Amino acid sequence: MAAQENLITAAEFSQIQFDFLIIGGGTAGLAVAARLSEYSQFNVGVLEAGPLVNRLDTVDIPGLYGQTIGTEHDWGFKTVPQPGLHGRVLPWPRGKLVGGTSALNFMIWNRGSKEDYNAWEQLGNPGWGWDDLLPFFKKSETIHRPTLRHQTDYGATFDPEVSGTTGPINVSYPNYYPTTHQLWRQALNSLGIESNEAHLSGSNTGVWTCVNSITPEEQTRSYATNSYYLPNVHRKNLFLLTGAFVDEITLEATDDGSHKATGVTFTCNGQQHHVSAKYEVILSAGTVQSPQILESSGIGNPQILASAGKATKVDNPNVGENLQEHIMAAIVFETKTEVQNDQKSGNKGPDAALEEYLRHRAGPLTAVPSCFCYLPFVKALPEGKFQDLSRLVSGLPSSNLQSHSVTSERFDPKQRLGQIEYILDFGNWNQAFSPSQDDAKNYATVFQVLQYPFSQGSIHINSSTGNVSANEPTIDPKYYSGTHGKIDLEAMIHSIHFADEIARSKPLSNLLGPRVFPPKSITTDDEYRDWVGKTTITDWHPVGTCSMGGSRGIEGGVVDHRLRVYGVQGLRVIDASIMPLHISAHIQATVYAIAEKGAHMILQDHNVLA
């Protein structure tokens, strides 16, 4: 199906009396729109700033992952300078097209541990534990059973009890694996790390083969656009307007002193429009933009709103706070001379790989990273260093005692949570490492990703513009800053040594040569701290800026456990920003589950579902 830009004009869109109006046609927004529009009595409208793009190779072909980053399909967000990163500014890619970041991500499909979601419920958010979320994970997906060969040769597994089989997103194991795949698993097994035969069942610790959001028959990316939107584009009650930049949510004062969301003001093609919503406005603009839109509408910290020239309608200092993000270091190794960089191009070269893909839907361009391992710190860190970290954690001050209790419990040595993630991929993926142009060596990268960061930052509307459409949010993750950030930094520097152990272990050591970045000349903790600060990047999993408040209510967050914004009737947030604590997983599958559950709750509240 060819993409059709603006199936409806802004003027026409504005004249429709919508029952539900969704801000953001991305990962969560399209899933919510698809579920609500299943009921013909509701008119559902979606406002999306980016274009509708279909059949674009850099989106569709799995092996071209990453090539849309920094293009016109990326919002191009950046952090403010980070003192903990030696003053560096980091890019924060987010999808600027229909489908949002589901069109840009690396198609990793996994879930956090049971304890991750149970912690949300423990904070006072009933209905958000593992058992409650599992049906919505399954509702979003069709996981294709791996072949017997995949199961025996590559450790692919399938558990029908926890796998969805009728959902919109197609999930499958790769058809192609790099040379290192089996060797990675065997090397980790030799270090006492067990293979996980049920990594989607509530525990992802150990080493396992990842499934991906890829349609197996076509070997193309399965994402919100081609899974939730295009199959339903024929519905007469579903309307999508692209090129629409939201200025603010219309809030009308009510007799009881609160407010009600009645519509949205937006700009399209340079002209401002207003559109109404009879029942609800649903904000699904993501962790970066959802808090900005709330602030541009007068919901947030009065001081921040005043500095942006906005009148306060709902006083809530939690809007834009509680930002949590996975922190990543890329450790580069030489590969032995006989090893080719076959992850991207194969031994035949990039042209031959593309031809193989186009002709047969086979070869290296069908593959994305599949070598995964999640470990508790007690496994990855030397015993003394783990104890040092535990002491730092136990001594932390915290204004949120509930949250502090949960995060502290994760350092109990009896816990078996995936606190640190390791991924292996061919090629040099560290932009700070630049071999000379005449360097004929090949490289491989071990990614090391911190899963439960103690560093917490914020995202707010830019006070100099006060306009969310200006695309200049103030993103301050506060990487490695303060007492909390020191824990993250120490965890990262000491986890590098386990990456070295993996690379030195047979049979992987038959392919991987010496570590080249950080260079072997680095030996002391201070030198590792300096290197980590100079090279750390984001893993593109920001959460928490409109989090559920739990038992503390508006004192602890932005939305209640049914995702309703405190102090406003008819306004919900449904996206990754509602997560009160980070999870040990890539967030794609969880965002779809949040969207499915959010849509279900809306339908319940409007007496459609029991």
XYZ file of C-alpha atoms in Angstrom:
610
model
C 0.000 0.000 0.000
C 1.489 3.317 -1.007
C 1.679 6.064 1.573
C -0.888 8.808 1.124
C -0.033 12.143 2.692
C -2.842 13.908 4.552
C -5.844 11.811 3.675
C -7.745 14.709 5.224
C -6.952 18.423 5.331
C -6.415 20.339 8.560
C -9.579 22.350 7.945
C -11.611 19.181 7.401
C -10.052 17.501 10.431
C -10.933 20.496 12.604
C -14.614 20.274 11.686
C -15.060 16.690 12.874
C -16.580 16.130 16.313
C -14.187 13.556 17.704
C -14.987 11.357 20.645
C -11.303 10.662 21.265
C -8.412 12.815 20.087
C -4.922 11.309 20.211
C -1.818 13.493 20.214
C 1.000 11.535 18.597
C 0.799 8.920 15.860
C 3.731 6.905 17.146
C 4.258 3.572 18.873
C 1.599 3.998 21.547
C -0.702 6.466 19.789
C -1.409 4.271 16.764
C -2.029 1.235 18.965
C -4.552 3.183 21.048
C -6.194 4.576 17.898
C -6.539 1.113 16.383
C -8.193 -0.326 19.482
C -10.608 2.566 20.050
C -11.646 2.710 16.398
C -12.676 -0.956 16.532
C -15.930 0.473 17.909
C -17.798 2.247 15.136
C -19.733 4.485 17.544
C -16.527 6.416 18.290
C -14.801 8.910 16.015
C -11.062 8.732 16.633
C -8.615 11.403 15.464
C -4.818 11.272 15.491
C -2.542 14.325 15.237
C 1.011 13.578 14.087
C 3.787 16.063 13.284
C 5.718 13.777 10.941
C 4.811 12.384 7.513
C 3.255 9.058 6.606
C 6.088 7.047 5.103
C 5.712 3.591 3.626
C 8.089 1.290 1.774
C 11.245 3.139 2.747
C 14.232 0.774 2.706
C 15.990 2.342 5.700
C 12.838 1.704 7.742
C 11.719 -1.621 6.299
C 14.961 -3.591 5.787
C 16.073 -4.936 9.171
C 19.810 -4.897 8.455
C 19.715 -1.167 7.683
C 18.776 -0.340 11.273
C 20.184 2.946 12.479
C 20.323 4.638 9.080
C 17.247 6.795 9.726
C 18.851 8.347 12.790
C 19.849 11.933 12.080
C 17.656 12.180 8.979
C 14.486 14.175 8.372
C 12.612 11.321 10.091
C 14.377 12.026 13.383
C 13.333 14.932 15.625
C 17.017 15.589 16.251
C 16.666 16.241 19.964
C 19.800 16.953 22.026
C 20.546 17.075 25.717
C 21.883 20.133 27.457
C 25.633 19.886 28.220
C 26.221 17.146 30.766
C 28.834 17.833 33.474
C 29.069 14.100 34.178
C 30.005 13.550 30.522
C 32.730 16.209 30.454
C 30.288 18.799 29.181
C 29.220 16.774 26.150
C 25.849 17.188 24.434
C 24.244 13.898 23.380
C 21.795 13.404 20.507
C 18.489 11.872 21.530
C 16.927 10.304 18.403
C 13.116 10.122 18.319
C 10.971 9.206 15.336
C 9.384 12.102 13.435
C 7.015 10.159 11.213
C 3.865 8.101 11.509
C 4.902 5.149 13.646
C 7.263 7.269 15.721
C 10.309 5.594 17.174
C 8.936 2.150 16.296
C 10.117 3.053 12.770
C 13.645 3.910 13.951
C 14.461 1.419 16.687
C 16.584 -1.715 16.371
C 13.559 -4.049 16.475
C 14.551 -5.691 19.776
C 11.587 -7.465 21.397
C 11.963 -8.405 25.023
C 10.306 -7.878 28.371
C 11.498 -6.866 31.779
C 11.413 -9.136 34.789
C 8.271 -9.841 36.789
C 9.799 -7.796 39.594
C 10.085 -4.719 37.350
C 6.343 -4.489 36.769
C 5.437 -5.699 40.247
C 7.455 -2.739 41.524
C 5.078 -0.368 39.717
C 2.200 -1.993 41.566
C 4.168 -1.937 44.816
C 4.347 1.868 44.484
C 0.550 1.962 44.643
C -0.500 1.455 41.033
C -2.981 -1.443 41.091
C -3.291 -3.418 37.887
C 0.279 -2.823 36.710
C 1.989 -5.955 37.997
C 3.346 -8.712 35.752
C 0.212 -10.850 35.882
C -1.955 -7.867 34.930
C 0.280 -6.745 32.063
C 0.969 -10.144 30.512
C -2.386 -10.339 28.670
C -1.619 -6.976 27.049
C 1.885 -8.029 26.047
C 0.287 -11.015 24.343
C -2.504 -8.936 22.796
C 0.009 -6.769 20.935
C 2.031 -9.551 19.325
C 2.121 -12.556 17.071
C 5.252 -14.481 18.022
C 6.117 -16.962 15.297
C 7.291 -20.342 16.531
C 10.959 -20.954 15.609
C 11.878 -23.915 13.448
C 13.464 -26.979 14.991
C 16.771 -25.929 13.399
C 16.557 -22.521 15.044
C 15.851 -24.165 18.372
C 18.725 -26.636 18.225
C 21.374 -24.542 16.459
C 20.720 -21.054 17.803
C 18.983 -21.478 21.146
C 15.663 -20.091 19.926
C 12.792 -20.847 22.299
C 9.007 -20.561 22.333
C 6.662 -20.706 25.294
C 2.993 -20.784 24.223
C 1.878 -19.821 27.735
C 3.395 -16.338 27.480
C 3.462 -15.763 23.707
C 0.814 -13.859 21.828
C -0.290 -15.491 18.585
C -2.924 -13.126 17.138
C -1.617 -9.605 17.777
C -0.743 -6.899 15.228
C 3.051 -6.844 15.710
C 4.853 -9.745 14.047
C 7.723 -11.097 16.141
C 10.201 -13.679 14.922
C 13.719 -15.009 15.266
C 16.264 -13.981 12.621
C 16.875 -16.137 9.578
C 20.525 -15.154 9.564
C 23.068 -15.178 12.374
C 26.607 -13.766 12.395
C 29.636 -15.947 12.991
C 29.751 -14.991 16.635
C 26.254 -16.003 17.653
C 26.805 -19.538 18.921
C 30.279 -18.681 20.182
C 28.866 -15.858 22.310
C 26.491 -18.233 24.058
C 29.184 -20.873 24.568
C 31.656 -18.322 25.951
C 29.159 -17.038 28.503
C 28.226 -20.598 29.468
C 31.911 -21.240 30.132
C 31.856 -18.299 32.580
C 28.986 -19.878 34.508
C 26.235 -17.825 32.876
C 23.351 -20.135 32.052
C 21.297 -20.028 28.889
C 17.801 -18.710 29.506
C 15.195 -20.891 27.839
C 12.280 -18.627 28.838
C 13.475 -15.050 28.472
C 9.953 -13.712 27.777
C 8.459 -15.414 30.833
C 9.335 -12.877 33.487
C 13.081 -13.316 33.905
C 15.587 -12.232 31.265
C 18.772 -12.971 33.203
C 21.320 -15.193 31.513
C 22.276 -15.503 27.866
C 19.655 -15.952 25.162
C 18.744 -15.410 21.531
C 16.537 -12.374 21.008
C 13.341 -12.226 19.003
C 12.675 -9.176 16.865
C 9.725 -7.180 15.560
C 10.142 -8.559 12.035
C 7.513 -10.099 9.753
C 9.079 -13.468 8.849
C 7.503 -13.980 5.430
C 8.645 -10.611 4.075
C 11.613 -10.111 6.408
C 10.572 -6.502 6.997
C 10.185 -4.374 10.098
C 6.846 -4.817 11.842
C 5.950 -1.537 13.530
C 3.035 0.644 14.511
C 2.375 1.982 11.004
C 2.153 -1.273 9.071
C 0.703 -3.275 11.957
C -1.765 -1.000 13.755
C -2.559 1.784 11.276
C -2.423 0.689 7.620
C -4.517 -2.472 8.136
C -7.242 -0.231 9.593
C -6.929 2.825 7.345
C -10.245 1.901 5.690
C -12.218 2.505 8.879
C -14.595 5.403 8.417
C -14.222 6.470 12.042
C -10.397 6.691 12.067
C -8.743 9.919 10.942
C -5.032 10.764 10.766
C -3.687 14.265 10.167
C 0.050 14.513 9.484
C 2.186 17.628 9.604
C 0.224 18.749 12.686
C 2.231 20.366 15.479
C 0.315 20.577 18.754
C 0.435 23.977 20.454
C -1.667 23.204 23.515
C -4.499 21.165 24.950
C -7.638 23.223 25.541
C -8.547 23.180 29.230
C -11.841 24.581 30.472
C -12.417 25.364 34.147
C -15.097 23.290 35.868
C -17.420 24.138 38.739
C -15.427 22.052 41.204
C -12.241 24.040 40.602
C -10.524 21.508 38.338
C -10.265 21.515 34.549
C -11.595 19.482 31.648
C -9.743 18.785 28.393
C -12.051 19.691 25.513
C -9.773 19.802 22.497
C -6.429 20.718 20.979
C -4.959 23.746 19.258
C -2.437 22.807 16.575
C -0.523 24.308 13.659
C -0.475 22.727 10.206
C 1.144 24.289 7.141
C 1.677 27.499 9.054
C -1.974 27.944 10.034
C -3.398 27.430 13.486
C -6.488 25.284 13.974
C -8.597 24.007 16.836
C -10.280 20.627 17.089
C -12.675 19.375 19.778
C -12.902 16.099 21.679
C -16.202 14.994 23.210
C -14.839 12.455 25.662
C -11.060 12.464 25.997
C -7.787 13.865 24.772
C -5.103 11.176 24.884
C -1.499 12.328 24.986
C 0.860 9.815 23.361
C 3.710 12.075 22.290
C 6.386 10.140 24.155
C 8.735 10.727 27.055
C 10.284 13.811 25.436
C 7.224 15.628 24.129
C 4.332 14.603 26.386
C 5.608 16.672 29.334
C 6.271 19.627 27.029
C 2.709 19.557 25.728
C 1.339 19.399 29.270
C 3.461 22.410 30.189
C 2.462 24.351 27.083
C -1.132 23.738 28.213
C -0.560 25.134 31.703
C 0.030 21.873 33.585
C 3.278 21.695 35.527
C 5.641 23.490 37.833
C 4.475 27.121 38.169
C 8.044 28.428 38.082
C 8.850 26.612 34.843
C 5.533 27.655 33.318
C 6.066 31.297 34.279
C 9.557 31.335 32.768
C 7.998 30.102 29.510
C 5.223 32.678 29.654
C 2.514 30.153 30.512
C -0.242 30.637 33.075
C -0.577 27.821 35.607
C -3.854 25.910 35.403
C -2.787 22.748 37.225
C 0.089 23.009 39.696
C 2.127 19.814 39.442
C 5.917 20.056 39.853
C 6.289 16.402 38.812
C 5.603 17.108 35.125
C 8.828 16.502 33.211
C 10.683 15.159 36.254
C 11.667 11.552 37.093
C 13.468 11.140 33.740
C 15.279 7.783 33.659
C 17.352 6.485 30.767
C 19.477 3.448 30.075
C 23.166 4.397 29.927
C 25.435 2.668 27.411
C 29.147 2.204 26.790
C 30.523 0.637 23.602
C 33.671 -1.449 24.100
C 35.569 -2.182 20.882
C 37.686 -5.272 20.131
C 39.729 -6.233 17.123
C 38.586 -9.312 15.275
C 41.019 -11.931 14.060
C 42.155 -11.453 10.470
C 40.136 -14.385 9.184
C 36.882 -12.933 10.514
C 34.871 -10.771 8.147
C 32.425 -8.075 9.136
C 29.478 -10.192 8.076
C 26.874 -8.656 10.361
C 26.187 -5.832 7.940
C 27.355 -6.895 4.525
C 28.335 -10.540 4.591
C 31.440 -11.960 2.957
C 30.022 -11.148 -0.467
C 30.014 -7.386 0.130
C 27.176 -4.883 0.617
C 25.896 -4.945 -2.971
C 25.622 -8.716 -2.983
C 23.933 -8.651 0.431
C 21.304 -6.203 -0.827
C 20.721 -8.284 -3.953
C 20.323 -11.414 -1.818
C 17.799 -9.612 0.344
C 15.772 -8.202 -2.554
C 15.750 -11.487 -4.471
C 15.341 -14.018 -1.704
C 14.591 -12.093 1.516
C 17.660 -13.759 2.967
C 21.191 -12.993 4.086
C 22.763 -10.525 6.527
C 20.287 -7.721 5.800
C 17.549 -9.795 7.443
C 19.449 -9.731 10.741
C 19.588 -7.422 13.741
C 21.578 -7.956 16.963
C 20.640 -11.242 18.572
C 23.461 -11.983 21.071
C 22.056 -10.851 24.425
C 22.944 -11.306 28.060
C 21.447 -9.740 31.204
C 23.200 -10.150 34.528
C 22.825 -9.110 38.157
C 25.792 -7.085 39.413
C 26.689 -9.869 41.796
C 27.611 -11.909 38.689
C 29.274 -9.155 36.663
C 31.270 -7.279 39.316
C 34.145 -8.411 41.508
C 32.814 -9.226 44.970
C 34.468 -6.263 46.668
C 33.171 -3.807 44.065
C 29.620 -5.144 44.410
C 29.790 -4.613 48.158
C 31.117 -1.077 47.623
C 28.161 -0.309 45.370
C 25.718 -1.800 47.852
C 27.057 0.462 50.586
C 26.618 3.514 48.343
C 23.027 2.501 47.648
C 22.167 1.897 51.291
C 23.486 5.347 52.191
C 21.403 7.238 49.637
C 19.041 9.944 50.867
C 15.646 9.872 49.200
C 12.555 12.027 49.324
C 10.489 9.172 47.893
C 10.832 6.392 50.450
C 8.745 3.917 48.471
C 10.813 4.296 45.314
C 14.027 4.247 47.311
C 12.980 0.993 48.970
C 12.343 -0.668 45.604
C 15.635 0.450 44.053
C 17.579 -0.566 47.161
C 16.036 -4.032 47.120
C 17.483 -4.544 43.643
C 20.951 -4.617 45.228
C 20.120 -7.527 47.478
C 22.634 -10.224 46.375
C 19.801 -12.766 46.489
C 17.958 -10.886 43.734
C 18.517 -12.211 40.233
C 17.636 -9.161 38.166
C 19.231 -8.062 34.907
C 21.064 -5.006 36.202
C 23.561 -4.859 33.353
C 23.038 -5.867 29.715
C 25.689 -7.037 27.251
C 25.143 -7.208 23.489
C 27.661 -8.249 20.818
C 27.643 -6.836 17.304
C 30.185 -6.728 14.498
C 31.735 -3.412 13.528
C 33.003 -0.371 15.422
C 29.947 1.238 17.043
C 31.805 3.754 19.199
C 31.932 7.141 17.490
C 34.697 8.221 19.848
C 37.015 5.556 18.402
C 38.352 6.518 14.979
C 40.853 4.111 13.405
C 43.186 5.573 10.823
C 41.938 5.572 7.240
C 44.529 2.993 6.173
C 43.509 0.667 9.013
C 42.543 -2.648 7.422
C 41.473 -4.233 10.694
C 37.955 -5.405 11.460
C 36.216 -4.737 14.760
C 33.437 -5.982 17.001
C 31.621 -4.089 19.753
C 30.333 -5.261 23.105
C 27.605 -2.896 24.278
C 27.271 -2.540 28.027
C 23.972 -1.027 29.170
C 22.981 -0.018 32.697
C 19.365 -1.083 33.269
C 18.343 0.545 36.566
C 19.949 3.983 36.551
C 20.013 5.972 39.770
C 20.615 9.194 37.821
C 17.318 11.010 37.355
C 16.851 14.084 35.213
C 14.123 16.137 33.609
C 12.607 17.309 30.327
C 10.872 20.658 30.166
C 9.512 23.161 27.716
C 12.139 25.616 26.513
C 11.741 28.740 28.612
C 13.130 30.960 25.856
C 10.386 29.983 23.387
C 7.516 28.588 25.465
C 6.512 26.757 22.300
C 6.633 23.006 21.991
C 6.596 23.326 18.193
C 9.988 25.046 18.351
C 11.538 21.585 18.795
C 13.977 22.725 21.466
C 13.103 20.916 24.690
C 15.422 21.215 27.655
C 16.574 17.609 28.095
C 18.773 17.126 31.156
C 19.298 13.443 32.066
C 21.912 14.394 34.694
C 24.138 11.489 33.693
C 26.555 10.521 36.489
C 25.641 13.667 38.446
C 25.431 13.884 42.212
C 25.417 11.065 44.731
C 22.944 9.003 42.715
C 24.976 9.413 39.539
C 28.137 8.257 41.279
C 26.537 4.818 41.702
C 25.870 4.622 37.956
C 29.438 5.655 37.134
C 30.981 3.117 39.483
C 28.735 0.366 38.127
C 29.738 1.172 34.563
C 33.508 1.283 35.088
C 33.606 -2.023 36.932
C 31.292 -3.780 34.462
C 33.825 -3.222 31.662
C 36.055 -5.898 33.159
C 33.379 -8.546 32.668
C 33.115 -7.544 28.989
C 36.842 -8.271 28.797
C 36.266 -11.676 30.369
C 33.628 -12.525 27.781
C 35.956 -11.596 24.917
C 38.823 -13.647 26.395
C 36.683 -16.764 26.872
C 36.718 -19.617 24.410
C 35.416 -20.205 21.877
C 34.672 -16.489 21.342
C 38.343 -15.667 21.859
C 39.063 -17.577 18.646
C 37.394 -14.705 16.789
C 37.896 -11.653 19.000
C 41.326 -10.121 19.368
C 42.581 -7.541 21.848
C 40.461 -4.736 23.225
C 41.296 -1.486 21.479
C 38.808 0.931 23.084
C 39.135 1.717 25.889
C 42.823 1.233 25.128
C 44.820 -1.266 27.158
C 46.890 1.622 28.499
C 43.923 2.425 30.764
C 44.375 0.524 34.005
C 43.233 2.574 37.020
C 39.696 3.292 38.200
C 40.232 7.010 37.653
C 41.275 6.395 34.052
C 38.198 4.235 33.478
C 35.983 6.926 35.029
C 37.462 9.455 32.632
C 36.929 7.156 29.632
C 33.341 6.321 30.601
C 32.531 9.997 31.072
C 33.966 10.840 27.662
C 32.247 8.029 25.737
C 28.918 7.153 27.415
C 25.876 7.483 25.131
C 22.133 7.000 25.468
C 20.455 3.695 24.692
C 17.319 5.536 23.469
C 15.000 4.221 26.202
C 13.852 7.348 28.090
C 10.916 6.908 30.479
C 9.186 8.449 33.468
C 8.482 12.130 32.755
C 4.697 11.795 33.262
C 4.868 8.926 35.704
C 2.123 7.230 37.652
C 1.919 8.753 41.118
C 0.846 5.600 42.924
C -0.176 5.869 46.556
C 1.276 9.397 46.762
C -1.079 10.697 44.097
C -0.265 14.110 42.662
C 2.563 14.407 45.195
C 4.320 11.497 43.489
C 3.514 11.734 39.802
C 1.500 13.107 36.903
C -1.128 10.430 36.208
C -3.082 7.968 38.322
C -3.096 4.215 37.823
C -5.691 4.597 35.048
C -3.358 7.066 33.333
C -5.644 10.061 33.986
C -3.815 13.344 34.475
C -4.270 14.629 38.013
C -6.488 17.702 38.183
C -7.879 17.359 34.642
C -10.957 15.502 33.473
C -10.863 13.865 30.069
C -7.069 13.822 29.707
C -4.785 10.794 29.824
C -1.172 10.066 29.000
C -0.467 6.725 27.342
C 3.177 6.180 26.411
C 6.564 5.360 27.981
C 6.490 8.533 30.065
C 4.033 6.971 32.551
C 6.552 4.362 33.779
C 7.443 5.255 37.388
C 10.583 3.096 37.478
C 12.756 1.860 34.651
C 12.751 -1.761 33.559
C 15.467 -4.198 32.626
C 14.578 -4.450 28.941
C 14.386 -2.599 25.662
C 11.111 -0.748 26.047
C 9.347 -1.358 22.705
C 7.240 -4.357 23.776
C 6.355 -2.693 27.082
C 5.187 0.495 25.335
C 2.811 -1.545 23.163
C 1.525 -3.324 26.291
C 0.964 0.055 27.993
C -0.971 1.226 24.921
C -3.085 -1.921 24.825
C -3.865 -1.654 28.526
C -4.537 2.079 28.265
C -7.021 1.588 25.423
C -8.683 -1.211 27.377
C -9.135 1.058 30.404
C -10.623 3.819 28.247
C -13.162 1.408 26.817
C -13.963 0.168 30.311
C -14.471 3.699 31.589
C -16.843 4.421 28.725
C -18.870 1.270 29.415
C -17.832 -0.604 26.289
C -15.913 -3.340 28.088
C -16.617 -4.961 31.417
